[in-house]
Coordinates of C-alpha atoms in Angstrom, one line a residue:
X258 CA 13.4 -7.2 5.8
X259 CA 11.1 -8.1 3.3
X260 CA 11.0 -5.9 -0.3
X261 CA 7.9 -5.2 -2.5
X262 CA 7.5 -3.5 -5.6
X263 CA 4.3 -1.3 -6.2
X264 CA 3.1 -0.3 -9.7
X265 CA 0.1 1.2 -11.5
X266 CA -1.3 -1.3 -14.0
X267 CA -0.7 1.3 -16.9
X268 CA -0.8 -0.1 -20.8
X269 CA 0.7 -2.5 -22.0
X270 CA 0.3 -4.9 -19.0
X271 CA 3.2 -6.7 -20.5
X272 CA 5.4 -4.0 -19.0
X273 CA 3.7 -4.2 -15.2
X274 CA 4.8 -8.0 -16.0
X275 CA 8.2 -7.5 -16.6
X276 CA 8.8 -5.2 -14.0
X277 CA 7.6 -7.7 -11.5
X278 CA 10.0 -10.3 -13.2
X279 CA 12.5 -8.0 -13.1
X280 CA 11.9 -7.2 -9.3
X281 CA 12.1 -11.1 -8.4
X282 CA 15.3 -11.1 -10.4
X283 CA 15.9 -8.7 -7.8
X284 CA 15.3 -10.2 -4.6
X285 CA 11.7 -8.6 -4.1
X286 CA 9.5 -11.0 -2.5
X287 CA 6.4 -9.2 -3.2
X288 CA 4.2 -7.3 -6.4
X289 CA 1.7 -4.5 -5.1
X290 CA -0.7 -3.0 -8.0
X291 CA -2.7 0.1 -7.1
X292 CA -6.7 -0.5 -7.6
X293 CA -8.6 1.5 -9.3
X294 CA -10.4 0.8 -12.4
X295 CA -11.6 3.5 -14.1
X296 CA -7.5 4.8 -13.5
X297 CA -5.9 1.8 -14.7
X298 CA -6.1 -1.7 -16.0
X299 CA -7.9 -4.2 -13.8
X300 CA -4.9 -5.6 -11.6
X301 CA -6.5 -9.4 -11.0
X302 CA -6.1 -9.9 -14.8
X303 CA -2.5 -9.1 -14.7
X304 CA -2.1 -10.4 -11.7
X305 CA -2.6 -14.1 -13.1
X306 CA 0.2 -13.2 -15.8
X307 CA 2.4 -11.8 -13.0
X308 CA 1.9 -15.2 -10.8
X309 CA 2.7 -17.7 -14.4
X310 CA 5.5 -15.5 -15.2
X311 CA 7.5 -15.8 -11.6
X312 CA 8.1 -18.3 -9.1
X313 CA 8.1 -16.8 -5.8
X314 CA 6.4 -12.9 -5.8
X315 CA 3.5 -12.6 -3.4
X316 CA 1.0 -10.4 -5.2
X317 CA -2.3 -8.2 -4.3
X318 CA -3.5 -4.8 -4.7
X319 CA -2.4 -1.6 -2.3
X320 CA -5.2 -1.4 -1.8
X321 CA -8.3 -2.8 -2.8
X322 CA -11.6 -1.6 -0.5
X323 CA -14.9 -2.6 0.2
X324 CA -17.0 -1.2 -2.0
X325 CA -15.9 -1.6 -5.9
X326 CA -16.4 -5.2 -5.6
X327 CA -18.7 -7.7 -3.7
X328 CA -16.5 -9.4 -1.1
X329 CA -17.3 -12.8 -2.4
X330 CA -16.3 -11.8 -5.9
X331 CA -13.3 -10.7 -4.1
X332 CA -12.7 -13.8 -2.2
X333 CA -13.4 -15.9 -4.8
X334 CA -10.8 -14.0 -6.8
X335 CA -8.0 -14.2 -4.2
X336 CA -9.1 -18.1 -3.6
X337 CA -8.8 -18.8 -7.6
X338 CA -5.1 -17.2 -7.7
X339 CA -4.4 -19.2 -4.6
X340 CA -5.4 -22.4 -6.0
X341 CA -3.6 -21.8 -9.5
X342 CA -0.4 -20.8 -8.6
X343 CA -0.1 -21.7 -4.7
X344 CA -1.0 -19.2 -1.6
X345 CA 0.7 -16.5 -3.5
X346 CA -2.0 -13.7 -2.5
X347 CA -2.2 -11.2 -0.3
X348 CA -5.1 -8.8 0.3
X349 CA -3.9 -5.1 1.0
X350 CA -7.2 -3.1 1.6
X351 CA -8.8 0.0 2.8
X352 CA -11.5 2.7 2.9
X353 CA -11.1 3.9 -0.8
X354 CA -9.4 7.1 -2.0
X355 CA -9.3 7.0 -6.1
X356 CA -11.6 3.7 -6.8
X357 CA -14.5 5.2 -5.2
X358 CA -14.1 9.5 -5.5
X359 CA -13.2 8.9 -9.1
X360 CA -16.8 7.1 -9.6
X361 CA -18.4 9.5 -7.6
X362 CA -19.0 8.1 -4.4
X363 CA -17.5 8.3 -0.8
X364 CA -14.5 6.0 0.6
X365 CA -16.2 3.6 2.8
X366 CA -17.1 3.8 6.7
X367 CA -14.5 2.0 9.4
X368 CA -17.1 -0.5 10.3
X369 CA -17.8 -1.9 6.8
X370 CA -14.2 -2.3 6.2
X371 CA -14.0 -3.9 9.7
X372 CA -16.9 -6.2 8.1
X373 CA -15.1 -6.7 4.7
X374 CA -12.0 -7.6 6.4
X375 CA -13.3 -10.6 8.0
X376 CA -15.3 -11.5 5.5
X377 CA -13.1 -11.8 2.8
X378 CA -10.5 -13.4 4.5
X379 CA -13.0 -16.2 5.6
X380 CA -14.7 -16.8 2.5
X381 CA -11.0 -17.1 1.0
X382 CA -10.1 -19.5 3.1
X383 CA -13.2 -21.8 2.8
X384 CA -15.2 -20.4 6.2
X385 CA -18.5 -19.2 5.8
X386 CA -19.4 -15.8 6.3
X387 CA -22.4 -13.9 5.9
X388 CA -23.0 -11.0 3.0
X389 CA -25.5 -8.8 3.3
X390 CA -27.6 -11.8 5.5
X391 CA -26.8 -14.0 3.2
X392 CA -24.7 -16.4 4.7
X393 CA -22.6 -18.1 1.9
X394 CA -19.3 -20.4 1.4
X395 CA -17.4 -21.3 -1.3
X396 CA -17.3 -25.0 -1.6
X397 CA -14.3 -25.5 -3.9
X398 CA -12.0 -23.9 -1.4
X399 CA -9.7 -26.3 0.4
X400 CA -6.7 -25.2 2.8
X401 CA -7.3 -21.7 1.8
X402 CA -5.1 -19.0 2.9
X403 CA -5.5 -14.9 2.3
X404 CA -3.3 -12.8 4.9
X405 CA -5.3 -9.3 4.8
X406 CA -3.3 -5.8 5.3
X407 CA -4.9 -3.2 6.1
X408 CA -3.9 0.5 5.0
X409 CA -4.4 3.1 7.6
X410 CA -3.4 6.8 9.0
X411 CA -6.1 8.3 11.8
X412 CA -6.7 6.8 15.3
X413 CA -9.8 4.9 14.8
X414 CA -8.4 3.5 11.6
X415 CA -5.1 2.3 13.5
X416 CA -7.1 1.0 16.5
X417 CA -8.9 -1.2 13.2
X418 CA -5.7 -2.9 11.6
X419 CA -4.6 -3.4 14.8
X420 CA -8.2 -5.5 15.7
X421 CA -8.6 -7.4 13.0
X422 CA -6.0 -7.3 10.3
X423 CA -3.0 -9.6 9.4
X424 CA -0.7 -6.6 8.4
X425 CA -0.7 -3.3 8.5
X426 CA 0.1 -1.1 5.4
X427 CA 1.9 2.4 5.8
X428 CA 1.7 4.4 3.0
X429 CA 4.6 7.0 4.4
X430 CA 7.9 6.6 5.2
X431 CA 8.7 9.0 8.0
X432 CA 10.4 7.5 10.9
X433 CA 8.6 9.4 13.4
X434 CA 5.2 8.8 12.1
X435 CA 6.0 4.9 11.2
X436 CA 7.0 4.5 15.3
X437 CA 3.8 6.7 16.7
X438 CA 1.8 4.6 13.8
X439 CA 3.3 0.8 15.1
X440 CA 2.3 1.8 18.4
X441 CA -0.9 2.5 17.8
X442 CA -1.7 -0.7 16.0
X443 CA 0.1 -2.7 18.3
X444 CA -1.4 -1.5 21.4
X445 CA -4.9 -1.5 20.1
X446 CA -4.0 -5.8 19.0
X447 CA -2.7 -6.6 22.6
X448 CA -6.2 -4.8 23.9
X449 CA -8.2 -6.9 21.7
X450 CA -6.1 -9.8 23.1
X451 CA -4.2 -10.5 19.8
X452 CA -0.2 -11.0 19.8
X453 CA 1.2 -7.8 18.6
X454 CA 4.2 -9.3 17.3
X455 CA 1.7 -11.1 15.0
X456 CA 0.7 -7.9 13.0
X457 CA 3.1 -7.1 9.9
X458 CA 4.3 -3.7 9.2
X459 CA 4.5 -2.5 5.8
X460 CA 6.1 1.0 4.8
X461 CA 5.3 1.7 1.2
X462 CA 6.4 5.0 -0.2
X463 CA 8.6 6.0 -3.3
X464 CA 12.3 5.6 -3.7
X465 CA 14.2 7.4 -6.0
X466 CA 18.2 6.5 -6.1
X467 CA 20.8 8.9 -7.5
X468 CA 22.7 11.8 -6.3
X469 CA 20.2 14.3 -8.4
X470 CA 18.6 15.4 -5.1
X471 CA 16.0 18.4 -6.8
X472 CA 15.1 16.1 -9.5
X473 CA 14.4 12.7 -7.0
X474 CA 12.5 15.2 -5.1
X475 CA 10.7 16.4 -8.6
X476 CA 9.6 12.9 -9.6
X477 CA 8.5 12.3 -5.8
X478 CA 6.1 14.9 -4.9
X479 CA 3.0 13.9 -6.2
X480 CA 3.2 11.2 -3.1
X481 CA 2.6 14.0 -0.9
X482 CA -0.2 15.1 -2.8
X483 CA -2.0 11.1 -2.4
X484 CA -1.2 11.1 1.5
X485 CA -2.6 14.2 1.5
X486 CA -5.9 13.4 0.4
X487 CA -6.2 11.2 3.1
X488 CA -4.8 13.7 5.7
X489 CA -7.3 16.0 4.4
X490 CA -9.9 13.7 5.4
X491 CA -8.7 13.2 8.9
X492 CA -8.3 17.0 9.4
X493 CA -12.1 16.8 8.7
X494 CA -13.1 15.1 10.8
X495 CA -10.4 15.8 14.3
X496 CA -9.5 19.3 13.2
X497 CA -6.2 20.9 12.3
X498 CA -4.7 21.0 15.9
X499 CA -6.4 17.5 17.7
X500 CA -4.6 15.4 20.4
X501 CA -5.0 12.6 18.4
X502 CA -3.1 13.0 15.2
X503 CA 0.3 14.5 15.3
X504 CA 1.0 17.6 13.4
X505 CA 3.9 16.2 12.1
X506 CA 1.4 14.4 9.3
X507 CA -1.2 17.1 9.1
X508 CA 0.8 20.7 8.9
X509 CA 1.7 20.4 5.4
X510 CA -1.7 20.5 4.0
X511 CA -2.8 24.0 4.9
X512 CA -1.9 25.2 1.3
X513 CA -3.6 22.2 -0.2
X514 CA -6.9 23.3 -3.2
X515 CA -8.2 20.5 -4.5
X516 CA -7.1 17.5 -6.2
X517 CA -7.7 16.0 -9.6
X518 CA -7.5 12.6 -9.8
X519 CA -6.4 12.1 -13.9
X520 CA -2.6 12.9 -12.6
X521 CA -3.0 10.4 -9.4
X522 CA 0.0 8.9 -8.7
X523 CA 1.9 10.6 -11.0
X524 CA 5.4 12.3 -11.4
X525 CA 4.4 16.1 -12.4
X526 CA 0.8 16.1 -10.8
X527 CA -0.1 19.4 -10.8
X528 CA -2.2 19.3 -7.2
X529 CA 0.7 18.7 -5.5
X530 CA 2.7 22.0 -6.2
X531 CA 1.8 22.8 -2.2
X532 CA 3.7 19.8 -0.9
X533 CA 7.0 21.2 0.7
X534 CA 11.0 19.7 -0.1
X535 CA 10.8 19.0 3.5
X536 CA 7.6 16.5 3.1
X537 CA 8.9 14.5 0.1
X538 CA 12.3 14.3 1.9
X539 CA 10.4 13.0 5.3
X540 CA 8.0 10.7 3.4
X541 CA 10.1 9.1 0.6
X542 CA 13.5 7.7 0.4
X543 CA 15.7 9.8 -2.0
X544 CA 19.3 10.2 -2.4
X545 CA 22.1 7.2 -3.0
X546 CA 21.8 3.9 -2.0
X547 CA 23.7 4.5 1.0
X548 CA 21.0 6.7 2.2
X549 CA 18.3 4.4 1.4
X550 CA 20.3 2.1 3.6
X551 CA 20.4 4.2 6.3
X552 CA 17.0 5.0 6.8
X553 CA 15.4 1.9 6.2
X554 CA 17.6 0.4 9.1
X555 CA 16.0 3.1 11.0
X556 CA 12.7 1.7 10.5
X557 CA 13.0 -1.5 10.7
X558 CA 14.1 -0.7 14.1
X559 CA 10.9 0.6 14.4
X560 CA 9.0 -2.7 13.6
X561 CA 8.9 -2.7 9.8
X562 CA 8.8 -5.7 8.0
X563 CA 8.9 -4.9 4.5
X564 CA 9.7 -1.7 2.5
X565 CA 7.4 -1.8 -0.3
X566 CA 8.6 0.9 -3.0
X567 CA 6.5 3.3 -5.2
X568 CA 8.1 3.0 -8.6
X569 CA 5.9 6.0 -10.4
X570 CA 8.6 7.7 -11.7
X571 CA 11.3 7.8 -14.9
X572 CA 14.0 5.5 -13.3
X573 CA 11.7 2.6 -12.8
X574 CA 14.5 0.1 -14.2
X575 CA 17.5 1.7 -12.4
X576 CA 16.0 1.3 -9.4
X577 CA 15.0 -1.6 -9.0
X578 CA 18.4 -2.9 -9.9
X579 CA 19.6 -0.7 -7.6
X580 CA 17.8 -2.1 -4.8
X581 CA 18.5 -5.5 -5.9
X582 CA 22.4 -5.1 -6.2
X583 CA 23.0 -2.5 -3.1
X584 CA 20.2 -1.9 -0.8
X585 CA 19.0 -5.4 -0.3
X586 CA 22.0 -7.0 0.0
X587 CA 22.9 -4.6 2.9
X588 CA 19.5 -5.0 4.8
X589 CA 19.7 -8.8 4.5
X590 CA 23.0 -9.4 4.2

């Protein structure tokens, strides 16, 4: 099992590099960012620092989506890293929860992320593909290669990653939703006559390890609050009580008013006070490293590839030593 290492690109970007040296130290094979730029620093900056200040880390944003940037200017991006510092890119995307609300404007439709997806990925790797009827390729690219991840919850979405994407990106880390979620993606590759087995699975959530159960819980909530924006949006559009999305993911929201984006992705975020003990127990892995252990061999059972861990909280160091000297070990051992 692979292990990644997701960060916002807070001031000083110096410390978002160190972290990620610190994670390779580690044994994490791979740096997420989130992306989001009004939020946060821009991530493809720091990412250039990341990649000459490590050897091995696989880096991109989780996520990325169509709309911030032009996909060639994304491509173009990904291909430049690529050709600086080896194929040592990945492209997590999706619709667009914080980038685009936060400038005013609506995540992005299914079938322009489709688009995007293949887009990118073929510009990147020195195809042509056409942008806006433009049909365009990037000369300079030679032997380019950008695996893209796509980031997903409702049906339609899951039916998507498992079309077109390299990867698939789970941003919870709740064994029964990560199995009914695999499914999904897997069956809809083998209808669209890819290998299943071809797709990789990505779990990203927080981990918080200690025996201080109320507090882990404490610096872990406001996770429940981000899945729940895009919950929200699927209860919008199938209803509360719909054959199609399990209630296990969509229950907890009922209490939910609002969100403000200036605490996303933050430990104390005050639009997350309706997410239960029982949510940020199911979605995040909390407690000692022994029960870190325990549930990530669950779900790797399941299909899951890598763990990628949400380190937004005030044991950022601890745990990722933690992770390096117990939990990795024991999953790769």
């Amino acid at each position: 099992m692979d292990f990644g290492l997701v960060l916002q690109t807070d001031p000083p970007a110096s410390a978002v590099v160190e972290l990620m040296q610190r994670a390779e130290r580690q044994g994490f094979t791979h740096g997420w960012t989130f992306d989001s730029a009004v939020l946060w620093q821009e991530p493809f900056v720091i990412y250039s620092r990341i990649l000459e200040h490590t050897q091995r880390l696989v880096v991109g944003p989780m996520v990325t989506n169509p709309g911030t940037r032009t996909w060639e200017v994304t491509a173009s991006t990904f291909a430049t890293l690529n050709d600086m510092y080896g194929q040592r890119t990945v492209c997590g995307i999706g619709r667009g929860d914080s980038a685009m609300r936060v400038a005013g404007r609506k995540p992005n439709t299914l079938a322009r992320l489709g688009e995007a997806i293949d887009t990118i990925r073929d510009l990147a790797e020195g195809r042509e593909a056409e942008v806006d009827g433009q049909p365009l390729r990037i000369p300079w690219v030679k032997d380019g290669k950008l695996p893209v991840w796509m980031a997903a919850y409702g049906p339609k979405a899951l039916a998507l990653a498992g079309q077109k994407a390299d990867g698939f990106i789970l941003q919870l880390a709740d064994p029964y939703l990560t199995e009914w979620m695999v499914k999904a993606v897997r069956t809809a590759a083998a209808d669209a006559g890819r290998d299943p087995a071809s797709i990789t699975v990505c779990v990203a959530a927080p981990a918080y390890v200690g025996d201080d159960l109320a507090h882990a819980r404490e610096q872990s909530r406001w996770f429940g609050g981000m899945v729940g924006n895009h919950v929200a949006d699927l209860v919008s559009r199938y209803g509360e009580h719909s054959d199609v999305i399990p209630e296990a993911l969509t229950a907890y929201i009922r209490e939910r008013h609002g969100y403000d984006y200036s605490h996303h992705g933050r430990a104390g975020n005050p639009s997350t006070d309706f997410v239960p003990d029982e949510i940020v127990d199911r979605f995040c892995l909390l407690g000692p490293a022994e029960a870190h252990i325990e549930k990530l061999r669950v779900l790797r059972e399941l299909g899951v590839d890598q763990f990628a861990v949400y380190n937004m909280h005030d044991a950022k160091e601890t745990t990722i030593d933690a992770y390096g000297e117990q939990v990795i070990p024991a999953l790769n051992g």
